[in-house]
Amino acid sequence: MSKISEITIVGSGAIGLLTAREFVNAGCSVTLIEKSLSGQESSWAGGGILLPLYPWRQPKAISALVIESNAHYPRLSSDLFDATQINPEWYDCGLLICKNPDSELATAWCDQYGIPYQKADSTFFNDLNTQVENPLWLPNIAQARNPRLLKSLKVFLLNAGVIFKENCEVIDAIIDNGRVSSLITKLGTISVDQLIICTGAWTGELSKKLIPDSVCAPDIAPVKGQIVLFDAKPDTLLHMILDNDYYLIPRRDGKILAGSSVENTGFDKSITSETREKLAYFATELFPKLKEFPVINHWAGLRPGTKQGIPYIDKHPEIKNLSINAGHYRNGLVMGPASAKLMADLILERKPCVDPEPYKLQ
Ligand SMILES: Cc1cc2nc3c(=O)[nH]c(=O)nc-3n(C[C@H](O)[C@H](O)[C@H](O)COP(=O)(O)OP(=O)(O)OC[C@H]3O[C@@H](n4cnc5c(N)ncnc54)[C@H](O)[C@@H]3O)c2cc1C
């Protein structure tokens, strides 16, 4: 049985918040340190599709976390709603995939993981304008509404006694005898017992600052994504649609997201009129009914990019009380609950919920 009871988490996006929840549920005291306000970065900006785009083209390590998370999402969402009265809007509206050149791989993946699917017949395409190729309908795929999931998690954690230190950027660490003894932040020095870094796209840079000589620094870099929002009426679109690299996501109140770009522009989070036009064009070409509705919002976020999209979830091999849970690239919402559970399993010395090997810091 582990004797760990005090946890400090740096970074308060979906990964930090979900990780905090795991430790609260295990009876630990948790402090979250956040450079701005909780849940305002990539986790806020994402689409919330609870499936990677074409998961059969991605490493198995991603599927393992996706399947484990999705087994728990409905309960996670309803528990948070009951506890906070804020609805994360987990919603199994289904996903239509218009083009599947590798449909054999797709159906084999669905069979392997028990994901229901069917060939999408022409009735799915009455209101759509696209060339289809082996279209696939995945009726059980769900979404979550990012800002509400994040708000609900924060309220849950505050009610559970978690300390939030916001506007408190971590800039350095004091390391004694192979342990981080304290963090140096813009609001002063904070001593730590067990430390977990969940700083998303900033993790590569921060790790270099905290442990400059480490031979196993996480290789994480920002990848910008932009999304536009249509002010559509409820029931304009009933399910999510993926067409090539772009998607539409209808929220429960009718609003429809169209996303997303993939841009290597460093930590620049600005939105561009060129991408706004590109996304709006994709959306209105695919689903002409959207021409009736204005674009009312447009935003960007920085995904924590890793080479294969596999996150680092590991205890640091060189620094005894330091762990990292970061680098979820395009799938942090869907891999988040299982990543948080695995992180807690490793630190609390419980049986890991998935094989930890692929997520190790080398
Ligand atoms: C356009 C877009 C669409 C997406 N769509 C989906 C999707 O449909 N499904 C899906 O599963 N995923 C999606 N994602 C990916 C997902 O949003 C990310 O993988 C996930 O949000 C990463 O969560 P995080 O908590 O690691 O990062 P973040 O949410 O970025 O949180 C990191 C936090 O760390 C803080 N921080 C950084 N440095 C410091 C420091 N030095 N001191 C203190 N705090 C610090 C930051 O301020 C931030 O709050 C999308 C992302 C984008 C941008």
Coordinates of C-alpha atoms and ligand atoms in Angstrom, one line a residue:
M1 CA 0.0 0.0 0.0
S2 CA 1.4 3.4 -0.9
K3 CA 2.0 6.1 1.7
I4 CA 1.7 8.9 -0.7
S5 CA -0.8 11.6 0.5
E6 CA 0.2 15.0 -0.9
I7 CA 0.2 15.6 -4.6
T8 CA 1.1 18.8 -6.5
I9 CA 0.0 19.0 -10.1
V10 CA 1.3 21.6 -12.5
G11 CA -1.1 22.5 -15.3
S12 CA -4.9 22.6 -15.0
G13 CA -6.2 21.5 -18.4
A14 CA -8.2 18.3 -18.8
I15 CA -5.3 16.1 -18.0
G16 CA -4.3 18.0 -14.8
L17 CA -7.9 18.1 -13.6
L18 CA -8.7 14.5 -14.4
T19 CA -5.4 13.5 -12.7
A20 CA -6.4 15.5 -9.7
R21 CA -9.7 13.8 -9.5
E22 CA -8.1 10.4 -9.4
F23 CA -5.9 11.4 -6.4
V24 CA -8.9 13.0 -4.6
N25 CA -10.8 9.8 -5.1
A26 CA -7.9 7.9 -3.6
G27 CA -8.0 10.2 -0.5
C28 CA -4.9 12.4 -1.2
S29 CA -4.6 16.1 -0.7
V30 CA -4.1 17.9 -4.1
T31 CA -2.8 21.3 -5.1
L32 CA -3.1 22.4 -8.7
I33 CA -0.7 25.1 -10.0
E34 CA -1.8 26.9 -13.2
K35 CA 0.0 29.7 -15.1
S36 CA -3.3 31.4 -16.2
L37 CA -6.8 30.2 -15.4
S38 CA -7.8 26.6 -15.1
G39 CA -9.1 24.9 -18.3
Q40 CA -8.5 27.8 -20.8
E41 CA -6.0 26.3 -23.2
S42 CA -6.1 23.2 -25.5
S43 CA -8.6 21.4 -23.5
W44 CA -11.1 24.3 -23.8
A45 CA -10.4 24.7 -27.5
G46 CA -10.8 21.1 -28.6
G47 CA -13.8 19.5 -30.4
G48 CA -14.5 16.8 -27.8
I49 CA -15.0 13.9 -30.2
L50 CA -14.5 10.8 -28.1
L51 CA -12.7 8.9 -30.8
P52 CA -9.4 9.6 -32.6
L53 CA -9.8 10.4 -36.3
Y54 CA -9.4 7.0 -38.0
P55 CA -8.0 5.2 -34.9
W56 CA -7.2 2.1 -37.0
R57 CA -4.3 4.2 -38.6
Q58 CA -2.8 5.0 -35.2
P59 CA -0.6 3.1 -32.8
K60 CA -2.3 0.5 -30.5
A61 CA -1.1 2.4 -27.4
I62 CA -3.7 5.1 -28.4
S63 CA -6.6 2.6 -28.7
A64 CA -5.8 1.1 -25.3
L65 CA -6.3 4.5 -23.6
V66 CA -9.3 5.3 -25.8
I67 CA -11.2 2.1 -25.0
E68 CA -10.4 2.3 -21.3
S69 CA -11.6 5.9 -21.1
N70 CA -14.8 5.3 -23.1
A71 CA -15.8 2.5 -20.7
H72 CA -16.0 5.1 -18.0
Y73 CA -17.1 8.3 -19.7
P74 CA -20.9 8.0 -19.3
R75 CA -20.4 7.4 -15.5
L76 CA -17.8 10.2 -15.2
S77 CA -20.1 12.6 -16.9
S78 CA -23.2 11.7 -14.9
D79 CA -21.2 11.7 -11.6
L80 CA -19.8 15.1 -12.3
F81 CA -23.3 16.4 -13.3
D82 CA -24.8 15.0 -10.1
A83 CA -22.0 16.5 -8.0
T84 CA -21.9 19.9 -9.6
Q85 CA -25.1 20.6 -11.6
I86 CA -22.9 21.4 -14.6
N87 CA -23.5 19.0 -17.4
P88 CA -20.3 17.9 -19.3
E89 CA -22.8 16.8 -22.1
W90 CA -21.4 13.4 -22.8
Y91 CA -23.6 12.5 -25.7
D92 CA -23.5 9.4 -27.9
C93 CA -24.8 11.1 -31.1
G94 CA -22.8 8.8 -33.4
L95 CA -20.1 9.5 -36.0
L96 CA -20.5 9.2 -39.8
I97 CA -17.2 8.7 -41.7
C98 CA -17.7 9.6 -45.4
K99 CA -14.5 8.2 -46.9
N100 CA -12.9 4.9 -45.8
P101 CA -10.3 3.8 -48.4
D102 CA -9.0 1.4 -45.7
S103 CA -12.5 0.1 -44.7
E104 CA -11.2 -3.4 -44.0
L105 CA -8.8 -2.0 -41.4
A106 CA -11.6 0.1 -40.0
T107 CA -14.0 -2.8 -39.5
A108 CA -11.3 -5.1 -38.2
W109 CA -10.5 -2.4 -35.6
C110 CA -14.1 -2.0 -34.7
D111 CA -14.5 -5.8 -34.4
Q112 CA -11.3 -6.0 -32.2
Y113 CA -12.5 -3.4 -29.8
G114 CA -16.3 -4.2 -29.8
I115 CA -17.3 -0.9 -31.5
P116 CA -20.7 -1.3 -33.3
Y117 CA -20.6 -0.1 -36.9
Q118 CA -22.6 -0.4 -40.1
K119 CA -22.3 0.6 -43.7
A120 CA -23.8 4.0 -44.1
D121 CA -26.6 3.9 -46.7
S122 CA -27.7 6.7 -49.0
T123 CA -30.2 8.2 -46.5
F124 CA -27.3 9.5 -44.5
F125 CA -26.3 11.7 -47.4
N126 CA -29.6 13.3 -48.4
D127 CA -28.5 16.7 -47.1
L128 CA -24.7 16.2 -47.7
N129 CA -22.6 17.1 -50.7
T130 CA -19.5 14.9 -50.8
Q131 CA -18.0 11.9 -52.7
V132 CA -18.3 8.9 -50.5
E133 CA -16.1 5.8 -50.3
N134 CA -17.2 2.9 -48.2
P135 CA -19.0 5.2 -45.8
L136 CA -19.2 4.0 -42.2
W137 CA -21.7 4.8 -39.5
L138 CA -20.5 4.3 -35.9
P139 CA -23.7 4.8 -33.9
N140 CA -22.2 4.7 -30.4
I141 CA -19.4 7.2 -30.7
A142 CA -19.9 10.1 -28.3
Q143 CA -18.7 13.6 -27.7
A144 CA -18.2 15.8 -24.6
R145 CA -18.6 19.5 -24.4
N146 CA -15.1 20.7 -23.5
P147 CA -15.8 23.9 -21.6
R148 CA -18.5 22.3 -19.5
L149 CA -16.5 19.2 -18.7
L150 CA -13.7 21.5 -17.5
K151 CA -16.0 23.7 -15.4
S152 CA -17.6 20.7 -13.9
L153 CA -14.3 19.1 -13.0
K154 CA -13.1 22.3 -11.4
V155 CA -16.2 22.7 -9.2
F156 CA -16.0 19.0 -8.2
L157 CA -12.3 19.5 -7.2
L158 CA -13.0 22.7 -5.3
N159 CA -15.8 21.0 -3.4
A160 CA -13.4 18.2 -2.6
G161 CA -10.9 20.6 -1.0
V162 CA -8.4 20.8 -3.9
I163 CA -6.3 24.0 -3.7
F164 CA -6.1 25.9 -7.0
K165 CA -3.2 28.3 -7.4
E166 CA -4.0 30.2 -10.6
N167 CA -2.0 32.9 -12.4
C168 CA 1.0 31.1 -10.8
E169 CA 3.4 30.1 -13.6
V170 CA 6.1 27.6 -12.6
I171 CA 9.5 28.9 -13.8
D172 CA 12.0 26.7 -12.1
A173 CA 12.5 23.9 -9.5
I174 CA 14.9 23.3 -6.6
I175 CA 16.3 19.8 -6.8
D176 CA 18.0 18.2 -3.8
N177 CA 19.4 14.6 -3.8
G178 CA 17.5 13.6 -6.9
R179 CA 14.1 15.0 -5.6
V180 CA 12.2 18.2 -6.4
S181 CA 12.0 19.9 -3.0
S182 CA 10.2 23.0 -4.3
L183 CA 8.9 24.8 -7.3
I184 CA 9.8 28.4 -8.1
T185 CA 6.7 30.2 -9.4
K186 CA 5.8 33.8 -10.3
L187 CA 3.9 33.9 -6.9
G188 CA 6.8 32.6 -4.8
T189 CA 8.3 29.2 -3.8
I190 CA 6.1 26.2 -3.2
S191 CA 7.4 23.1 -1.5
V192 CA 6.3 19.8 -3.0
D193 CA 6.0 16.1 -1.9
Q194 CA 4.9 14.2 -5.1
L195 CA 4.9 16.4 -8.3
I196 CA 3.1 15.7 -11.6
I197 CA 3.6 17.8 -14.7
C198 CA 0.5 18.1 -16.8
T199 CA 1.4 21.2 -18.8
G200 CA 0.3 20.0 -22.3
A201 CA 2.1 21.7 -25.2
W202 CA 4.4 23.5 -22.7
T203 CA 5.8 20.3 -21.2
G204 CA 8.8 20.0 -23.4
E205 CA 10.0 23.5 -22.6
L206 CA 9.2 23.4 -18.9
S207 CA 11.0 20.0 -18.5
K208 CA 14.1 21.5 -20.0
K209 CA 13.9 24.4 -17.6
L210 CA 13.3 22.2 -14.5
I211 CA 15.8 19.4 -15.4
P212 CA 18.2 20.8 -18.0
D213 CA 20.5 17.8 -18.0
S214 CA 17.9 15.1 -18.2
V215 CA 18.5 12.3 -20.8
C216 CA 14.8 11.5 -21.0
A217 CA 13.2 14.8 -21.6
P218 CA 9.7 14.4 -23.1
D219 CA 9.6 15.4 -26.8
I220 CA 6.4 17.5 -26.9
A221 CA 5.8 20.5 -29.2
P222 CA 2.7 22.7 -29.8
V223 CA 0.5 22.1 -32.8
K224 CA -2.1 24.8 -33.4
G225 CA -5.7 23.9 -34.3
Q226 CA -8.4 26.3 -35.3
I227 CA -12.2 25.7 -35.1
V228 CA -15.2 27.8 -36.2
L229 CA -18.6 27.7 -34.7
F230 CA -21.9 28.1 -36.5
D231 CA -25.0 29.4 -34.7
A232 CA -27.3 26.6 -36.0
K233 CA -30.7 25.7 -34.6
P234 CA -31.3 22.6 -32.5
D235 CA -31.6 19.4 -34.6
T236 CA -30.0 21.0 -37.7
L237 CA -27.5 18.1 -37.6
L238 CA -28.0 15.0 -35.5
H239 CA -24.6 13.4 -35.5
M240 CA -20.9 14.1 -36.0
I241 CA -19.4 13.8 -39.5
L242 CA -15.8 13.2 -40.5
D243 CA -14.9 13.9 -44.2
N244 CA -11.2 13.5 -45.0
D245 CA -9.3 15.5 -42.4
Y246 CA -12.2 17.8 -41.3
Y247 CA -15.3 17.3 -39.2
L248 CA -18.6 18.7 -38.0
I249 CA -19.7 18.4 -34.4
P250 CA -23.3 19.3 -33.4
R251 CA -23.8 20.4 -29.8
R252 CA -27.0 19.7 -27.9
D253 CA -28.1 23.3 -28.2
G254 CA -27.8 23.2 -32.0
K255 CA -24.5 25.0 -32.4
I256 CA -22.1 23.2 -34.9
L257 CA -18.3 23.2 -34.7
A258 CA -16.3 22.8 -37.9
G259 CA -12.6 21.8 -37.5
S260 CA -9.8 21.7 -37.5
S261 CA -6.5 23.0 -38.9
V262 CA -3.1 21.4 -38.0
E263 CA -0.4 24.0 -38.0
N264 CA 3.2 24.0 -36.8
T265 CA 3.5 27.7 -35.7
G266 CA 5.2 27.3 -32.4
F267 CA 3.4 28.9 -29.4
D268 CA 1.5 31.4 -31.7
K269 CA -2.2 30.9 -30.9
S270 CA -3.6 33.6 -33.2
I271 CA -6.5 32.9 -35.4
T272 CA -6.4 33.7 -39.2
S273 CA -9.0 34.8 -41.6
E274 CA -7.6 32.4 -44.2
T275 CA -8.3 29.4 -41.9
R276 CA -11.7 30.7 -40.9
E277 CA -12.7 30.8 -44.6
K278 CA -11.2 27.4 -45.3
L279 CA -13.2 25.8 -42.4
A280 CA -16.4 27.7 -43.3
Y281 CA -16.0 26.6 -46.9
F282 CA -15.5 22.9 -45.9
A283 CA -18.5 23.1 -43.6
T284 CA -21.0 24.8 -46.1
E285 CA -19.8 22.7 -49.1
L286 CA -20.3 19.4 -47.1
F287 CA -23.6 20.5 -45.5
P288 CA -25.1 23.3 -47.6
K289 CA -27.8 23.9 -45.0
L290 CA -25.2 25.6 -42.8
K291 CA -25.2 28.6 -45.3
E292 CA -28.3 29.7 -43.4
F293 CA -26.4 30.2 -40.2
P294 CA -23.7 32.7 -39.3
V295 CA -20.2 31.8 -37.9
I296 CA -20.3 33.3 -34.4
N297 CA -17.0 32.2 -33.0
H298 CA -13.5 31.2 -34.1
W299 CA -10.7 30.1 -31.9
A300 CA -7.4 28.3 -31.7
G301 CA -5.7 26.0 -29.2
L302 CA -2.2 24.4 -28.9
R303 CA -2.3 20.6 -29.0
P304 CA 0.5 18.9 -27.1
G305 CA 2.1 17.2 -30.1
T306 CA 4.2 14.1 -29.9
K307 CA 5.7 12.2 -32.8
Q308 CA 3.1 9.4 -32.9
G309 CA 0.4 11.0 -30.7
I310 CA 1.3 8.7 -27.8
P311 CA 1.4 10.6 -24.4
Y312 CA 4.1 10.2 -21.8
I313 CA 2.6 8.8 -18.6
D314 CA 5.4 7.8 -16.3
K315 CA 7.4 8.3 -13.2
H316 CA 10.6 10.2 -14.1
P317 CA 13.5 7.7 -14.2
E318 CA 16.0 10.3 -12.8
I319 CA 13.9 12.4 -10.3
K320 CA 12.3 10.3 -7.6
N321 CA 9.2 12.3 -6.8
L322 CA 8.5 13.6 -10.3
S323 CA 6.0 12.2 -12.8
I324 CA 4.7 13.3 -16.2
N325 CA 1.3 13.0 -17.8
A326 CA 1.4 15.0 -21.0
G327 CA 1.6 14.9 -24.8
H328 CA -1.9 13.7 -25.8
Y329 CA -1.8 15.6 -29.1
R330 CA -5.2 15.3 -30.9
N331 CA -6.8 13.0 -28.3
G332 CA -6.5 14.4 -24.9
L333 CA -10.2 14.5 -24.1
V334 CA -10.7 10.9 -25.2
M335 CA -7.5 9.5 -23.6
G336 CA -7.7 11.7 -20.5
P337 CA -9.7 9.6 -18.0
A338 CA -7.6 6.5 -18.7
S339 CA -4.3 8.5 -18.7
A340 CA -5.2 10.0 -15.3
K341 CA -6.1 6.6 -13.9
L342 CA -2.8 5.1 -15.2
M343 CA -0.8 8.0 -13.7
A344 CA -2.5 7.4 -10.3
D345 CA -2.0 3.6 -10.5
L346 CA 1.7 4.1 -11.1
I347 CA 2.2 6.6 -8.3
L348 CA 0.0 4.8 -5.8
E349 CA 1.4 1.4 -6.7
R350 CA -1.9 -0.1 -7.8
K351 CA -2.4 -2.6 -10.6
P352 CA -2.2 -0.5 -13.8
C353 CA -5.5 -0.1 -15.8
V354 CA -3.6 -0.5 -19.1
D355 CA -0.1 -1.8 -19.9
P356 CA 2.2 1.2 -19.0
E357 CA 5.1 0.2 -21.3
P358 CA 4.2 2.4 -24.4
Y359 CA 3.9 5.6 -22.4
K360 CA 7.3 5.5 -20.7
L361 CA 9.9 8.3 -20.7
Q362 CA 12.9 6.7 -22.3
Ligands
LIG1 C1 -8.6 22.4 -32.3 C2 -8.5 21.3 -31.4 C3 -9.3 20.2 -31.6 C4 -9.2 19.1 -30.7 N1 -10.2 18.1 -30.8 C5 -10.1 17.0 -29.9 C6 -11.1 16.0 -30.0 O1 -12.1 16.1 -30.7 N2 -11.0 15.0 -29.1 C7 -9.9 14.9 -28.2 O2 -9.9 13.9 -27.5 N3 -9.0 15.8 -28.2 C8 -9.0 16.9 -29.0 N4 -8.0 17.8 -29.0 C9 -6.8 17.6 -28.2 C10 -7.0 17.9 -26.8 O3 -7.7 19.1 -26.6 C11 -5.7 18.0 -26.0 O4 -5.0 16.8 -26.3 C12 -5.9 18.1 -24.5 O5 -6.6 19.3 -24.3 C13 -4.5 18.3 -23.8 O6 -4.9 18.5 -22.5 P1 -3.8 19.1 -21.5 O7 -4.4 19.3 -20.2 O8 -2.6 18.2 -21.6 O9 -3.3 20.5 -22.1 P2 -3.9 22.0 -21.9 O10 -5.4 22.0 -21.9 O11 -3.3 22.9 -22.8 O12 -3.5 22.3 -20.4 C14 -2.2 22.5 -20.0 C15 -2.2 23.6 -18.9 O13 -0.9 23.7 -18.4 C16 -0.7 25.1 -18.1 N5 0.7 25.4 -18.0 C17 1.6 25.4 -19.0 N6 2.8 25.7 -18.6 C18 2.7 26.0 -17.3 C19 3.6 26.5 -16.3 N7 4.9 26.7 -16.5 N8 3.1 26.7 -15.0 C20 1.8 26.4 -14.7 N9 0.9 26.0 -15.6 C21 1.3 25.8 -16.9 C22 -1.5 25.8 -19.2 O14 -1.8 27.2 -18.9 C23 -2.7 24.9 -19.4 O15 -3.8 25.4 -18.7 C24 -8.2 19.0 -29.8 C25 -7.3 20.1 -29.6 C26 -7.4 21.2 -30.4 C27 -6.5 22.4 -30.2

